C-alpha atoms as one frame of an Amber mdcrd trajectory, in Angstrom:
protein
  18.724  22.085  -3.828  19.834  18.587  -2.513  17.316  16.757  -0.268  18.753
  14.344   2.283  16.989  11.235   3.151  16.911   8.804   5.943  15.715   5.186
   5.326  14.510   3.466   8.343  14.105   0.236   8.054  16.224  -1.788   5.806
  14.133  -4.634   5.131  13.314  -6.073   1.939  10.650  -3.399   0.809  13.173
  -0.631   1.656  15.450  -1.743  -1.578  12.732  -0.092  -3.997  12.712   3.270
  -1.781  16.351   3.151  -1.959  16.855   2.229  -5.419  14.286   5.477  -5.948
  15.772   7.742  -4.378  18.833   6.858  -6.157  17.491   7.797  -9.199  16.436
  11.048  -7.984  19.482  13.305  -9.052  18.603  16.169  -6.342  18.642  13.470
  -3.609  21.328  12.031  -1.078  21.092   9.195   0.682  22.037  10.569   3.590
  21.319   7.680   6.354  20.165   4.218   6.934  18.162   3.010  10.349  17.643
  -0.866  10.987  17.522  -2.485  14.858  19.841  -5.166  12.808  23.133  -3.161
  12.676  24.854  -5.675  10.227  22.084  -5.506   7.852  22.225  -1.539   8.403
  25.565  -1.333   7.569  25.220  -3.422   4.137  22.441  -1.297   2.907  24.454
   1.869   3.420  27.621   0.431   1.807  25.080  -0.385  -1.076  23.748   3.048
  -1.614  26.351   5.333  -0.437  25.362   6.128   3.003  27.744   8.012   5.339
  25.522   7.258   8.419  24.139   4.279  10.165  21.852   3.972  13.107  19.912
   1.387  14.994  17.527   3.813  16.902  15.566   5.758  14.780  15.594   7.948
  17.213  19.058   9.167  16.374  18.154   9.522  12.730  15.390  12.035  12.675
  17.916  13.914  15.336  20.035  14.664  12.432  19.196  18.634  11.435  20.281
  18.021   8.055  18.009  15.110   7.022  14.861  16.429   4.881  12.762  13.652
   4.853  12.661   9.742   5.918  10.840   7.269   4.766   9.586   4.381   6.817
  10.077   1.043   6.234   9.551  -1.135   9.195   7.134  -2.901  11.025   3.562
  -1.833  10.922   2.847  -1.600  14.654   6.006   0.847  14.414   4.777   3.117
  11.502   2.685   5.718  14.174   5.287   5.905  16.905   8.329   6.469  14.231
   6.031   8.542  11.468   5.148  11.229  14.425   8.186  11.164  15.860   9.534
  12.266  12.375   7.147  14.708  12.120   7.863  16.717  14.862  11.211  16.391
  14.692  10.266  18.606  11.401  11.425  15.791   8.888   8.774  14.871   5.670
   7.647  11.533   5.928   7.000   8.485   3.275   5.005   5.709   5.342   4.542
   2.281   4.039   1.601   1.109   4.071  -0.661   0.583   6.025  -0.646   3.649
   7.734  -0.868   2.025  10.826  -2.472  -0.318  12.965  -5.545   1.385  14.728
  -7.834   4.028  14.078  -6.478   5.686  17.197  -3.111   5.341  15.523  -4.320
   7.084  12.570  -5.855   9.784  14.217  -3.050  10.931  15.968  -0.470  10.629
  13.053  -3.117  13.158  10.950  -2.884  15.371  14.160   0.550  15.342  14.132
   0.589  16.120  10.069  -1.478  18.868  11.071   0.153  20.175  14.183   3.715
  20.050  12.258   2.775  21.140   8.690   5.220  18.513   7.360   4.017  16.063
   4.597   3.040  13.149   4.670   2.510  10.563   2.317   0.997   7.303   2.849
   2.775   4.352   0.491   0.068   3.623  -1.958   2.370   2.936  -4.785  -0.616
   1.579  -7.020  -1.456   5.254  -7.676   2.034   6.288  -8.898   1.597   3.139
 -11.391   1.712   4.102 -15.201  -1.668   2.047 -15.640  -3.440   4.243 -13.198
  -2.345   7.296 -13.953  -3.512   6.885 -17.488  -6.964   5.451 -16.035  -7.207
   8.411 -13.886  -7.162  11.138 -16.878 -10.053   9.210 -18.267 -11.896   9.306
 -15.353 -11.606  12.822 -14.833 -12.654  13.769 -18.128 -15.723  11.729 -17.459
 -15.490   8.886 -19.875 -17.041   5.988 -17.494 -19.296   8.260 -15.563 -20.349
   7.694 -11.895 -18.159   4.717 -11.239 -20.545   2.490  -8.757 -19.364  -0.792
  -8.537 -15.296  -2.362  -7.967 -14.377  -5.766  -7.695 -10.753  -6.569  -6.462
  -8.817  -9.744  -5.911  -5.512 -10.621  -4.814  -5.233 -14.841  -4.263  -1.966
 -16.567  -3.903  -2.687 -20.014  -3.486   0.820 -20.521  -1.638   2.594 -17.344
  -0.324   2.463 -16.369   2.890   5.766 -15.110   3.970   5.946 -15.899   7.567
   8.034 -13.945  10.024   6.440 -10.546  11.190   3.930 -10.854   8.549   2.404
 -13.687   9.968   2.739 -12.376  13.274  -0.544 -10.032  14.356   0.793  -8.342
  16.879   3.796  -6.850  14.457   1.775  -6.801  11.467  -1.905  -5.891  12.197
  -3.130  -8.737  10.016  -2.628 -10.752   7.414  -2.991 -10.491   3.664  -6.242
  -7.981   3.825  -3.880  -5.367   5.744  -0.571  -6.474   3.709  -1.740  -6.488
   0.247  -5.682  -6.120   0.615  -4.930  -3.079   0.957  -3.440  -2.013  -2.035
  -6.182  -3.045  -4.264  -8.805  -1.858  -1.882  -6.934   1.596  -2.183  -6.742
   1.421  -5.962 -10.188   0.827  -6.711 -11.626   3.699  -4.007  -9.036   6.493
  -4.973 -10.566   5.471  -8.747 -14.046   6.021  -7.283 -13.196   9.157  -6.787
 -12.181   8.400  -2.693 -16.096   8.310  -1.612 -16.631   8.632   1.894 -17.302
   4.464   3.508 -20.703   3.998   4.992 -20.590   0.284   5.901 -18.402  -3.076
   5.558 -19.421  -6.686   5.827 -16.488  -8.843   6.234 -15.269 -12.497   6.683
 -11.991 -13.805   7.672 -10.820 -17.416   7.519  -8.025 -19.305   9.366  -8.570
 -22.698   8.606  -4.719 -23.454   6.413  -1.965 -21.815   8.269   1.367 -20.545
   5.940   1.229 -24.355   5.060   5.370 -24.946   5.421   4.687 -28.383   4.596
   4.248 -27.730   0.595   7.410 -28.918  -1.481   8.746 -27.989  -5.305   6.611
 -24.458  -4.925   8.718 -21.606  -4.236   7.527 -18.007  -2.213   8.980 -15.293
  -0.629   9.893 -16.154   3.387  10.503 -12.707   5.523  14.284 -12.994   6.930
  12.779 -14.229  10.059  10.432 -16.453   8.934   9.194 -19.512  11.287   7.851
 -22.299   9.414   5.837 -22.898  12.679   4.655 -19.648  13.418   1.498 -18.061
  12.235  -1.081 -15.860  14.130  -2.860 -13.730  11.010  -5.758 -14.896   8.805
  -5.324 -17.031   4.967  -8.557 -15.276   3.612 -10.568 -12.450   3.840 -13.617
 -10.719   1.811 -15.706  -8.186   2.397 -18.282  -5.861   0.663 -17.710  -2.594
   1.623 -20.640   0.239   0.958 -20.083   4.041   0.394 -22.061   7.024   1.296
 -22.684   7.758  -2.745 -24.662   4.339  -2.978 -20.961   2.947  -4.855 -20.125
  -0.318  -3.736 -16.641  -2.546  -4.001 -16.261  -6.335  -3.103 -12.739  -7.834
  -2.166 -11.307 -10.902  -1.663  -7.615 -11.483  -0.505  -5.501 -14.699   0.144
  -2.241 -15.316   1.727  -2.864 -18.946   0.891  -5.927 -20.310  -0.709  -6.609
 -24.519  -2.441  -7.178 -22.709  -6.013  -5.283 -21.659  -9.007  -2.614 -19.025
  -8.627  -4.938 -16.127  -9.814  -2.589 -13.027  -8.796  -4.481  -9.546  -9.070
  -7.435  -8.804 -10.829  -8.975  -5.334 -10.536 -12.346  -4.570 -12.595 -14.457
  -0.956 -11.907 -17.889  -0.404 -13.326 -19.362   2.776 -14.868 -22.337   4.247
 -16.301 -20.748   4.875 -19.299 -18.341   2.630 -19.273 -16.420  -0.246 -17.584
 -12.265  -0.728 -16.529  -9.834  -3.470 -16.688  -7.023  -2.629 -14.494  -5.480
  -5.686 -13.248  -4.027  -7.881 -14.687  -3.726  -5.815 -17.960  -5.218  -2.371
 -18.598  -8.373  -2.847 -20.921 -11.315  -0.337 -21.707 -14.873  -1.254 -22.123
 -17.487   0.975 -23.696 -20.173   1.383 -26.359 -20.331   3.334 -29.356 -23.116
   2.866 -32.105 -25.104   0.695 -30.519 -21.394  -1.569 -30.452 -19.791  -2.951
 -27.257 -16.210  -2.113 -27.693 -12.867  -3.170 -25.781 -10.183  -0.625 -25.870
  -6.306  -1.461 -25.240  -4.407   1.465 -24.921  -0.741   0.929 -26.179   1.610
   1.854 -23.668   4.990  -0.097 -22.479   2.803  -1.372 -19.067  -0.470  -2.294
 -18.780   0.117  -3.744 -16.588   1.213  -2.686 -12.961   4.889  -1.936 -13.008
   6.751  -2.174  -9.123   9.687  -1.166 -10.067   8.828   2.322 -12.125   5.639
   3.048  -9.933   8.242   3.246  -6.677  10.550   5.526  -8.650   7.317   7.678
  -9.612   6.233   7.461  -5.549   9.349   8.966  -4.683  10.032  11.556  -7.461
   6.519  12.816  -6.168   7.450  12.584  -2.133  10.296  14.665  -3.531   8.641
  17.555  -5.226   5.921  17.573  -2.114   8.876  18.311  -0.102  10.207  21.404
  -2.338   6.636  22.123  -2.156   6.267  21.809  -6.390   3.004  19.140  -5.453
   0.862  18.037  -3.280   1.182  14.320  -2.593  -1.609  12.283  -4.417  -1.865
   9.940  -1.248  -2.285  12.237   1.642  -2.922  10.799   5.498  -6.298  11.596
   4.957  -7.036   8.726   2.691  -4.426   6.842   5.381  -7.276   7.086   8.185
 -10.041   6.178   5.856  -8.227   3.017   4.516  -7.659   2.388   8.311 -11.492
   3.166   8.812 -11.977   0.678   6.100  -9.321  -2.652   7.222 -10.282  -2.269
  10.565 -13.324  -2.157  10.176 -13.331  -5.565   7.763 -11.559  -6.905  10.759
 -14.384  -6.256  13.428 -16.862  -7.265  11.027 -15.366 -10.182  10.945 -14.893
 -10.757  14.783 -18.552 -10.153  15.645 -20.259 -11.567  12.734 -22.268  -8.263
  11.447 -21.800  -5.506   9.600 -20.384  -2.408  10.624 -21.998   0.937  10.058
 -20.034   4.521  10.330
């Protein structure tokens, strides 16, 4: 059985779905959606696509496409995601799911109307470091997991263009990569229902064009001049199992280039995730610190996206259930927006 796929969207992000679904051997690349034609057209010469399109519309009209997934902007994720959905196509969304809460809520409604799946583009799951984690954790080894601490800081790197721009993007680096480490740590936790977040967000540095000899990524339409989204945020977010997880998130910060750094925090037992898998526990009466020996321990982008879609694949033959369903979509939406109105009135927000 060959599943055909649509991309829309043929941004930079796009590349590892395609490169993917290449792999897949049960999958054509059937079609390729971007409002930029040219760039359209050189992404399906790339990967063997027989159609182009710059409405998306015209895509998920095709009665022989499968599935899609969607890469575009995130104020666009509802409108095309539903759309896809009940024109009876499966759907991989980037993340974040959306914008709004009342974006969310209506693309679960439409999952749910349709039947179709749906799965929401937390890659960090489909990671090789995670997975492993995740058997230990289910076999109990840590215990109640109550406590997460995640971090993402770039001192220098925010890549302008849509990204920086709120109205396309939703926000800045706590809704771009905030949330994958928020999403990391709570699907680790065992996906425990939020109670409360406390949040800050600071725009005090701008995307800071002026810095020389350091190089970043830049969106393709990036505006050295333009920037509407925040530099910081941090927030302590509480769950309804008395479990708690602090974050902090930079798009540009004055500090050390720290990258990722993911700790959780058991009973019987700690985690290293990020940057490199590590173990902590106790056996007579000895503190010990495990490294499992595997080819990453740390996060891999490259084989986590072709383990994302190989499991968006078998969802669609129905083999699986995706591990990142839109349920958890509208509760990491409960969560970032959430952050984000904390922030805005200067209190804490209950649920």
């Amino acid at each position: 059985m060959t599943i055909r796929i649509g991309v829309i969207g043929a941004g930079s992000i796009s590349e590892f779905h395609l490169d993917a679904y290449q792999a897949q051997p049960d999958v054509e690349i059937a079609a390729i959606c971007d409002v930029n034609g040219q760039r359209a057209r050189a992404k399906a010469e790339k990967y063997g696509a027989s159609r182009v399109f710059t409405d998306y519309r015209e895509l998920i009209a095709q009665p022989d496409i499968d599935g899609v997934s969607v890469c575009t902007w995130n104020n666009t994720h509802a409108e095309i995601s539903i759309a896809a959905l009940e024109a009876g196509k499966h759907v991989l969304v980037e993340k974040p799911l959306c914008k709004t809460m009342d974006e969310a809520l209506r693309v679960q409604e439409a999952v749910r109307r349709t039947g179709k799946v749906l799965q929401v583009g937390f890659v960090r799951r489909y990671g090789a470091n995670a997975e492993v984690l995740k058997q230990f954790i289910d076999n109990g080894e840590f215990g109640e997991i109550y406590y997460a601490k995640a971090s993402w800081l770039r001192r220098l790197g925010n890549p302008g263009g849509w990204f920086a721009d709120i109205e396309r993007s939703g926000g800045g680096p706590l809704i771009d990569i905030g949330v994958h480490v928020i999403d990391i740590c709570w699907y680790l936790m065992g996906r425990p229902k939020v109670k409360s977040v406390s949040g800050n967000t600071y725009r005090n540095l701008g995307n800071r064009a002026n810095v020389k000899h350091l190089e970043y990524y830049k969106a393709a339409d990036y505006d050295p001049s333009f920037n509407t989204v925040e530099d910081l945020a941090n927030a302590l977010v509480r769950f309804e199992n008395g479990a708690s997880l602090m974050v902090d998130v930079s798009f540009t910060l004055h500090g050390t280039q720290r990258g990722v750094e993911v700790s959780l925090y058991g009973e019987r037992g700690g985690i290293i995730l990020e940057p490199e898998l590590k173990i902590i526990t106790e056996k007579y009466d000895t503190i010990l610190e495990i490294t499992p020996q595997m080819d990453h321990p740390t996060f891999d982008f490259h084989q986590a996206f072709v383990n994302e879609i190989a499991w968006f694949v078998a969802a669609m033959k129905g083999e699986k259930e995706t591990l990142s369903p839109v349920e958890d979509g509208v509760e990491m939406m409960k969560i970032l927006t959430g952050i984000y109105e904390s922030a805005r009135i200067g209190k804490e927000i209950q649920f």
